[in-house]
Short mmCIF file of C-alpha atoms in Angstrom, two decimals:
data_model
loop_
_atom_site.label_atom_id
_atom_site.label_comp_id
_atom_site.label_asym_id
_atom_site.label_seq_id
_atom_site.Cartn_x
_atom_site.Cartn_y
_atom_site.Cartn_z
CA MET A 1 -41.70 -93.91 -81.25
CA GLN A 2 -42.43 -90.14 -80.89
CA ILE A 3 -40.05 -87.21 -81.25
CA GLY A 4 -39.29 -83.62 -80.66
CA LEU A 5 -37.20 -82.66 -83.54
CA THR A 6 -34.69 -78.83 -82.94
CA LEU A 7 -33.82 -77.97 -87.01
CA SER A 8 -30.98 -75.29 -86.64
CA GLY A 9 -30.18 -72.67 -88.73
CA GLY A 10 -27.55 -72.71 -91.72
CA GLY A 11 -29.05 -70.55 -94.50
CA VAL A 12 -29.05 -72.87 -97.61
CA LYS A 13 -27.59 -75.76 -95.93
CA GLY A 14 -31.32 -75.52 -94.28
CA ALA A 15 -32.27 -77.79 -96.90
CA ALA A 16 -30.47 -80.80 -95.21
CA HIS A 17 -33.42 -80.75 -92.88
CA ILE A 18 -36.15 -81.60 -96.15
CA GLY A 19 -33.55 -85.15 -96.26
CA VAL A 20 -33.67 -85.48 -92.94
CA LEU A 21 -37.67 -85.41 -92.49
CA MET A 22 -37.90 -87.66 -95.55
CA ALA A 23 -35.37 -90.32 -93.09
CA LEU A 24 -37.54 -89.75 -90.19
CA GLU A 25 -40.36 -90.79 -92.14
CA GLU A 26 -39.12 -94.09 -93.63
CA GLU A 27 -38.27 -94.93 -90.53
CA ASN A 28 -41.58 -94.48 -89.09
CA ILE A 29 -40.34 -91.62 -86.53
CA LYS A 30 -42.73 -89.37 -85.68
CA VAL A 31 -42.35 -86.09 -85.09
CA SER A 32 -44.59 -84.70 -82.13
CA ALA A 33 -42.74 -81.21 -81.50
CA ILE A 34 -40.73 -79.04 -83.37
CA SER A 35 -38.52 -75.83 -83.10
CA GLY A 36 -36.27 -74.09 -86.07
CA THR A 37 -34.34 -71.13 -86.34
CA SER A 38 -33.94 -68.92 -89.22
CA SER A 39 -33.80 -71.75 -92.45
CA GLY A 40 -34.67 -74.41 -89.76
CA SER A 41 -37.95 -72.34 -89.09
CA ILE A 42 -38.82 -72.57 -92.78
CA VAL A 43 -38.97 -76.28 -92.97
CA ALA A 44 -40.19 -76.51 -89.36
CA THR A 45 -43.25 -74.13 -90.20
CA LEU A 46 -44.46 -75.56 -93.72
CA TYR A 47 -43.60 -79.89 -92.03
CA SER A 48 -46.12 -78.17 -89.37
CA CYS A 49 -48.63 -77.24 -91.70
CA GLY A 50 -49.27 -80.36 -92.70
CA TYR A 51 -46.47 -80.47 -96.45
CA THR A 52 -44.79 -83.56 -97.14
CA PRO A 53 -40.50 -83.56 -97.16
CA ARG A 54 -40.75 -83.77 -100.59
CA GLU A 55 -43.30 -81.05 -101.24
CA ILE A 56 -41.12 -78.67 -99.02
CA TYR A 57 -38.19 -80.15 -101.46
CA TYR A 58 -39.66 -78.59 -105.17
CA ILE A 59 -40.97 -75.60 -102.85
CA PHE A 60 -37.33 -74.84 -101.81
CA LYS A 61 -36.17 -75.93 -105.38
CA LYS A 62 -38.84 -73.55 -107.30
CA TYR A 63 -38.68 -70.42 -104.79
CA CYS A 64 -34.83 -70.61 -103.29
CA ASN A 65 -33.84 -67.77 -106.11
CA CYS A 66 -36.66 -65.21 -105.13
CA ILE A 67 -35.50 -64.87 -101.46
CA THR A 68 -33.25 -62.34 -101.75
CA ASP A 69 -34.65 -59.67 -102.93
CA TYR A 70 -31.69 -57.47 -103.07
CA ASN A 71 -32.14 -53.79 -102.14
CA HIS A 72 -31.62 -51.85 -105.49
CA LEU A 73 -30.92 -48.81 -103.86
CA ILE A 74 -27.46 -50.03 -102.38
CA PRO A 75 -25.40 -47.95 -104.62
CA PHE A 76 -27.14 -44.84 -104.30
CA LYS A 77 -27.10 -44.87 -100.97
CA MET A 78 -23.18 -45.81 -100.61
CA LEU A 79 -22.98 -42.83 -102.71
CA GLY A 80 -24.39 -41.15 -100.00
CA THR A 81 -22.61 -42.21 -97.60
CA ILE A 82 -19.22 -41.14 -99.43
CA PHE A 83 -20.59 -37.21 -99.86
CA THR A 84 -22.62 -36.98 -96.51
CA GLY A 85 -20.46 -38.85 -93.89
CA LYS A 86 -23.82 -40.90 -93.05
CA ILE A 87 -24.49 -44.50 -93.50
CA SER A 88 -28.45 -45.17 -94.10
CA LEU A 89 -27.96 -49.32 -95.33
CA ARG A 90 -29.11 -51.30 -92.95
CA SER A 91 -29.39 -54.38 -94.82
CA LEU A 92 -28.09 -56.02 -98.71
CA ALA A 93 -32.18 -57.37 -98.70
CA LYS A 94 -35.14 -56.16 -97.56
CA GLY A 95 -36.74 -59.77 -96.67
CA ARG A 96 -40.16 -59.27 -98.09
CA ASN A 97 -40.08 -61.96 -100.65
CA ILE A 98 -39.83 -64.90 -97.73
CA GLU A 99 -42.89 -63.00 -95.66
CA TYR A 100 -44.97 -63.06 -99.15
CA ILE A 101 -43.87 -66.74 -100.04
CA VAL A 102 -44.29 -68.10 -96.59
CA ASN A 103 -47.76 -66.56 -96.14
CA TYR A 104 -48.95 -68.02 -99.72
CA PHE A 105 -48.05 -71.37 -98.71
CA THR A 106 -49.35 -71.73 -95.38
CA SER A 107 -52.59 -69.91 -96.74
CA LYS A 108 -52.96 -72.41 -99.23
CA LYS A 109 -53.29 -75.23 -96.16
CA GLY A 110 -56.05 -72.83 -94.29
CA ILE A 111 -53.42 -71.69 -91.67
CA VAL A 112 -52.34 -67.99 -90.65
CA ASP A 113 -51.29 -68.22 -87.19
CA ILE A 114 -48.43 -70.00 -85.53
CA THR A 115 -51.53 -71.66 -83.39
CA GLU A 116 -53.00 -73.19 -86.29
CA CYS A 117 -50.59 -75.48 -86.93
CA LEU A 118 -50.97 -79.19 -86.80
CA ILE A 119 -47.01 -79.84 -84.66
CA PRO A 120 -46.82 -77.92 -81.70
CA ILE A 121 -43.92 -75.74 -83.31
CA ALA A 122 -41.81 -73.01 -81.45
CA ILE A 123 -39.32 -70.67 -83.35
CA PRO A 124 -37.14 -67.83 -81.63
CA ALA A 125 -35.92 -64.47 -83.21
CA VAL A 126 -34.02 -62.32 -81.43
CA ASP A 127 -34.18 -58.37 -80.59
CA ILE A 128 -31.82 -56.37 -81.71
CA VAL A 129 -32.76 -53.50 -79.36
CA ASN A 130 -32.24 -55.72 -76.11
CA GLY A 131 -31.11 -58.10 -77.12
CA GLU A 132 -33.61 -60.57 -75.82
CA ILE A 133 -34.43 -63.97 -77.08
CA VAL A 134 -38.10 -64.04 -78.46
CA TYR A 135 -39.82 -67.36 -79.07
CA TYR A 136 -42.95 -67.76 -81.02
CA LEU A 137 -45.17 -70.61 -79.64
CA SER A 138 -48.36 -72.72 -81.54
CA LYS A 139 -49.31 -73.08 -77.86
CA ARG A 140 -49.50 -72.10 -74.48
CA ILE A 141 -46.34 -73.62 -72.12
CA ASP A 142 -45.50 -73.52 -68.67
CA VAL A 143 -43.61 -70.20 -68.26
CA THR A 144 -44.03 -67.26 -66.31
CA ASN A 145 -44.09 -64.38 -68.86
CA ARG A 146 -42.02 -60.74 -68.09
CA GLU A 147 -43.27 -57.26 -68.46
CA ASN A 148 -39.82 -55.78 -67.82
CA THR A 149 -36.37 -56.35 -69.39
CA THR A 150 -32.25 -55.75 -69.17
CA TYR A 151 -29.79 -54.96 -71.74
CA PHE A 152 -28.65 -58.44 -73.11
CA GLU A 153 -30.27 -60.89 -70.79
CA ASP A 154 -30.65 -63.98 -71.19
CA ASN A 155 -34.32 -64.66 -69.50
CA PRO A 156 -36.42 -65.21 -73.10
CA GLU A 157 -39.90 -64.21 -73.55
CA TYR A 158 -42.52 -66.44 -74.64
CA ILE A 159 -45.59 -65.24 -77.10
CA LEU A 160 -48.46 -66.92 -77.67
CA GLY A 161 -49.63 -66.28 -81.38
CA GLY A 162 -48.55 -64.30 -84.08
CA LYS A 163 -48.91 -64.59 -87.82
CA LEU A 164 -46.75 -67.04 -89.55
CA SER A 165 -44.95 -65.49 -91.96
CA ASN A 166 -44.13 -62.50 -90.25
CA ILE A 167 -42.47 -64.71 -87.20
CA ILE A 168 -40.55 -66.59 -90.53
CA ARG A 169 -39.59 -63.21 -91.69
CA ALA A 170 -37.89 -62.39 -88.31
CA SER A 171 -36.09 -65.47 -87.74
CA THR A 172 -34.59 -65.69 -91.13
CA ALA A 173 -33.33 -62.29 -90.81
CA PHE A 174 -29.63 -62.51 -90.78
CA PRO A 175 -28.11 -59.22 -89.53
CA GLY A 176 -26.37 -56.93 -92.31
CA VAL A 177 -28.12 -59.54 -94.76
CA PHE A 178 -32.11 -58.63 -94.27
CA GLU A 179 -33.35 -55.80 -92.23
CA PRO A 180 -34.76 -56.51 -88.92
CA LYS A 181 -38.74 -57.14 -88.61
CA ARG A 182 -40.66 -55.15 -86.20
CA ILE A 183 -43.42 -57.27 -84.32
CA GLY A 184 -45.24 -55.16 -81.94
CA ARG A 185 -42.94 -54.17 -80.02
CA HIS A 186 -39.96 -56.01 -80.92
CA LEU A 187 -37.69 -55.25 -83.64
CA LEU A 188 -36.45 -58.90 -84.77
CA VAL A 189 -33.53 -60.75 -86.44
CA ASP A 190 -32.28 -63.87 -87.37
CA GLY A 191 -32.98 -66.15 -83.97
CA GLY A 192 -29.06 -68.12 -84.39
CA LEU A 193 -28.18 -64.56 -83.12
CA LYS A 194 -28.53 -66.30 -79.31
CA VAL A 195 -30.43 -69.74 -80.02
CA ASN A 196 -29.35 -71.30 -83.50
CA SER A 197 -30.27 -74.94 -82.39
CA PRO A 198 -33.69 -74.02 -79.81
CA VAL A 199 -33.81 -77.36 -77.94
CA SER A 200 -35.08 -76.53 -74.95
CA ILE A 201 -37.88 -75.13 -75.74
CA VAL A 202 -39.25 -78.46 -77.71
CA LYS A 203 -39.71 -80.44 -74.03
CA LYS A 204 -41.75 -77.62 -72.61
CA LEU A 205 -44.17 -78.23 -76.24
CA ASN A 206 -44.67 -81.69 -75.59
CA CYS A 207 -43.90 -83.36 -71.89
CA SER A 208 -44.48 -86.48 -73.64
CA LEU A 209 -41.58 -86.74 -75.73
CA GLU A 210 -39.55 -89.71 -75.90
CA ARG A 211 -36.45 -88.32 -77.02
CA GLN A 212 -35.34 -85.27 -78.43
CA MET A 213 -33.25 -85.06 -81.56
CA VAL A 214 -31.16 -81.95 -83.16
CA ILE A 215 -30.02 -81.06 -86.52
CA TYR A 216 -27.42 -78.82 -86.83
CA PHE A 217 -23.91 -77.60 -88.77
CA GLU A 218 -20.95 -76.94 -86.21
CA LYS A 219 -18.69 -78.71 -88.57
CA VAL A 220 -16.67 -75.54 -90.51
CA ASP A 221 -13.43 -75.49 -92.63
CA ASN A 222 -11.11 -73.31 -90.07
CA ASN A 223 -8.85 -72.96 -92.59
CA ARG A 224 -11.70 -71.33 -95.11
CA ILE A 225 -11.30 -67.83 -95.06
CA PRO A 226 -14.34 -65.43 -95.98
CA LYS A 227 -14.55 -64.24 -99.66
CA ASN A 228 -17.13 -61.65 -98.77
CA ILE A 229 -19.19 -59.31 -96.19
CA VAL A 230 -22.14 -61.88 -95.53
CA GLU A 231 -19.17 -64.75 -95.02
CA THR A 232 -17.64 -62.51 -92.70
CA SER A 233 -20.43 -61.97 -91.18
CA VAL A 234 -21.77 -65.77 -90.98
CA LYS A 235 -17.81 -66.23 -89.59
CA ALA A 236 -18.07 -64.31 -86.57
CA LEU A 237 -21.48 -65.36 -85.95
CA ASP A 238 -20.38 -68.76 -85.53
CA ILE A 239 -17.46 -67.86 -83.37
CA MET A 240 -19.90 -65.75 -80.75
CA SER A 241 -22.55 -68.07 -80.42
CA HIS A 242 -20.51 -72.01 -80.34
CA GLY A 243 -20.49 -71.65 -76.63
CA ILE A 244 -24.62 -70.97 -76.17
CA ASN A 245 -24.89 -73.21 -79.18
CA SER A 246 -22.92 -76.21 -77.44
CA ASP A 247 -25.22 -75.72 -74.69
CA GLU A 248 -28.40 -76.38 -76.32
CA ILE A 249 -27.13 -78.97 -78.45
CA ASN A 250 -26.16 -81.10 -75.29
CA LYS A 251 -29.63 -81.70 -73.88
CA ALA A 252 -30.50 -83.44 -77.12
CA ASP A 253 -31.12 -87.17 -77.03
CA TYR A 254 -29.83 -87.72 -80.56
CA LYS A 255 -27.51 -85.14 -82.13
CA ILE A 256 -27.15 -85.08 -85.85
CA ASP A 257 -24.18 -82.74 -86.98
CA ILE A 258 -24.28 -82.30 -90.53
CA GLU A 259 -20.74 -81.70 -92.36
CA SER A 260 -21.00 -79.19 -94.44
CA SER A 261 -18.04 -77.24 -94.33
CA ASN A 262 -17.67 -76.60 -98.08
CA VAL A 263 -21.29 -74.80 -98.22
CA SER A 264 -21.90 -71.15 -97.68
CA LEU A 265 -24.53 -69.15 -96.54
CA LEU A 266 -26.25 -68.30 -99.85
CA ASP A 267 -24.67 -71.31 -102.38
CA MET A 268 -28.17 -71.92 -103.74
CA SER A 269 -26.64 -74.51 -105.48
CA LYS A 270 -26.27 -76.96 -103.28
CA ILE A 271 -29.85 -77.21 -102.46
CA ASP A 272 -29.73 -80.78 -103.47
CA TYR A 273 -26.68 -81.96 -102.31
CA MET A 274 -27.68 -80.95 -99.15
CA ALA A 275 -31.17 -82.60 -98.91
CA ASN A 276 -29.40 -85.99 -99.83
CA LEU A 277 -27.04 -84.89 -97.41
CA GLY A 278 -29.27 -84.75 -94.73
CA TYR A 279 -30.80 -87.77 -95.72
CA LYS A 280 -28.17 -90.19 -96.05
CA MET A 281 -26.53 -89.16 -93.01
CA THR A 282 -30.12 -89.24 -91.09
CA LYS A 283 -30.36 -92.77 -92.53
CA LYS A 284 -26.83 -93.87 -90.81
CA TYR A 285 -27.45 -92.49 -87.68
CA ILE A 286 -30.28 -93.86 -86.98
CA LYS A 287 -29.22 -97.43 -88.79
CA GLU A 288 -26.10 -96.90 -86.10
CA ASN A 289 -27.73 -95.34 -82.76
CA ILE A 290 -31.86 -96.12 -82.74
CA LYS A 291 -32.45 -99.05 -84.24
#
């Protein structure tokens, strides 16, 4: 069977996607087109460049603690805010480490531009200036691009090509945690702001797909009180994007909601747990719904 696969964003929860890919390969289900947002975009990119799920797992384990390159000037900028009343702090981390790591591993496969990926791929980001969804594509699709945009218009822009490390850096730039990424005329942040589960774009990448599958993290602990600024931001984003994300999820034939209410966005100690959970839930879903 050939499917189109969508990997949703979710910080460290995205490690579940590695287990999902392991299960799909064991069941001889081929991924013929793929999309991913935020952490999902990292897994989708590495897989589309030819890395095996096992290799992606080792990359996650080795480099997970290097991703958050915290801005060491934060204390001084906060002090300056107290005295001047002007807020100059843009984020907790710059996000450059993600860029370096992705560029290193894609280049090892001889791939720099998204058009060179071995599997058709689409990665969304959001322009923080005008609210526009920007899809970066590995192949041309049948849509009409626009030259003009309006404030918070939902008609996306489709861009063919682009340096993979820049695109991933943009799609993973969670507001307040990582700095926005400038690519061309766009100032971009995490695609999950408007399209955390980019399902509809996958069919445009490969019209011959038999089925579409989405992996997402919809179940949350409604009684959990956010403990810090990151958890508060994540909770707010979940609330704002729930309706939009549900519309995209419902376009898929196979929907796997990974139960992860006890895992926070940056809890790197949960990588093994999430990868194993993704594997087990996918195997169970295939047994009950596909075979």
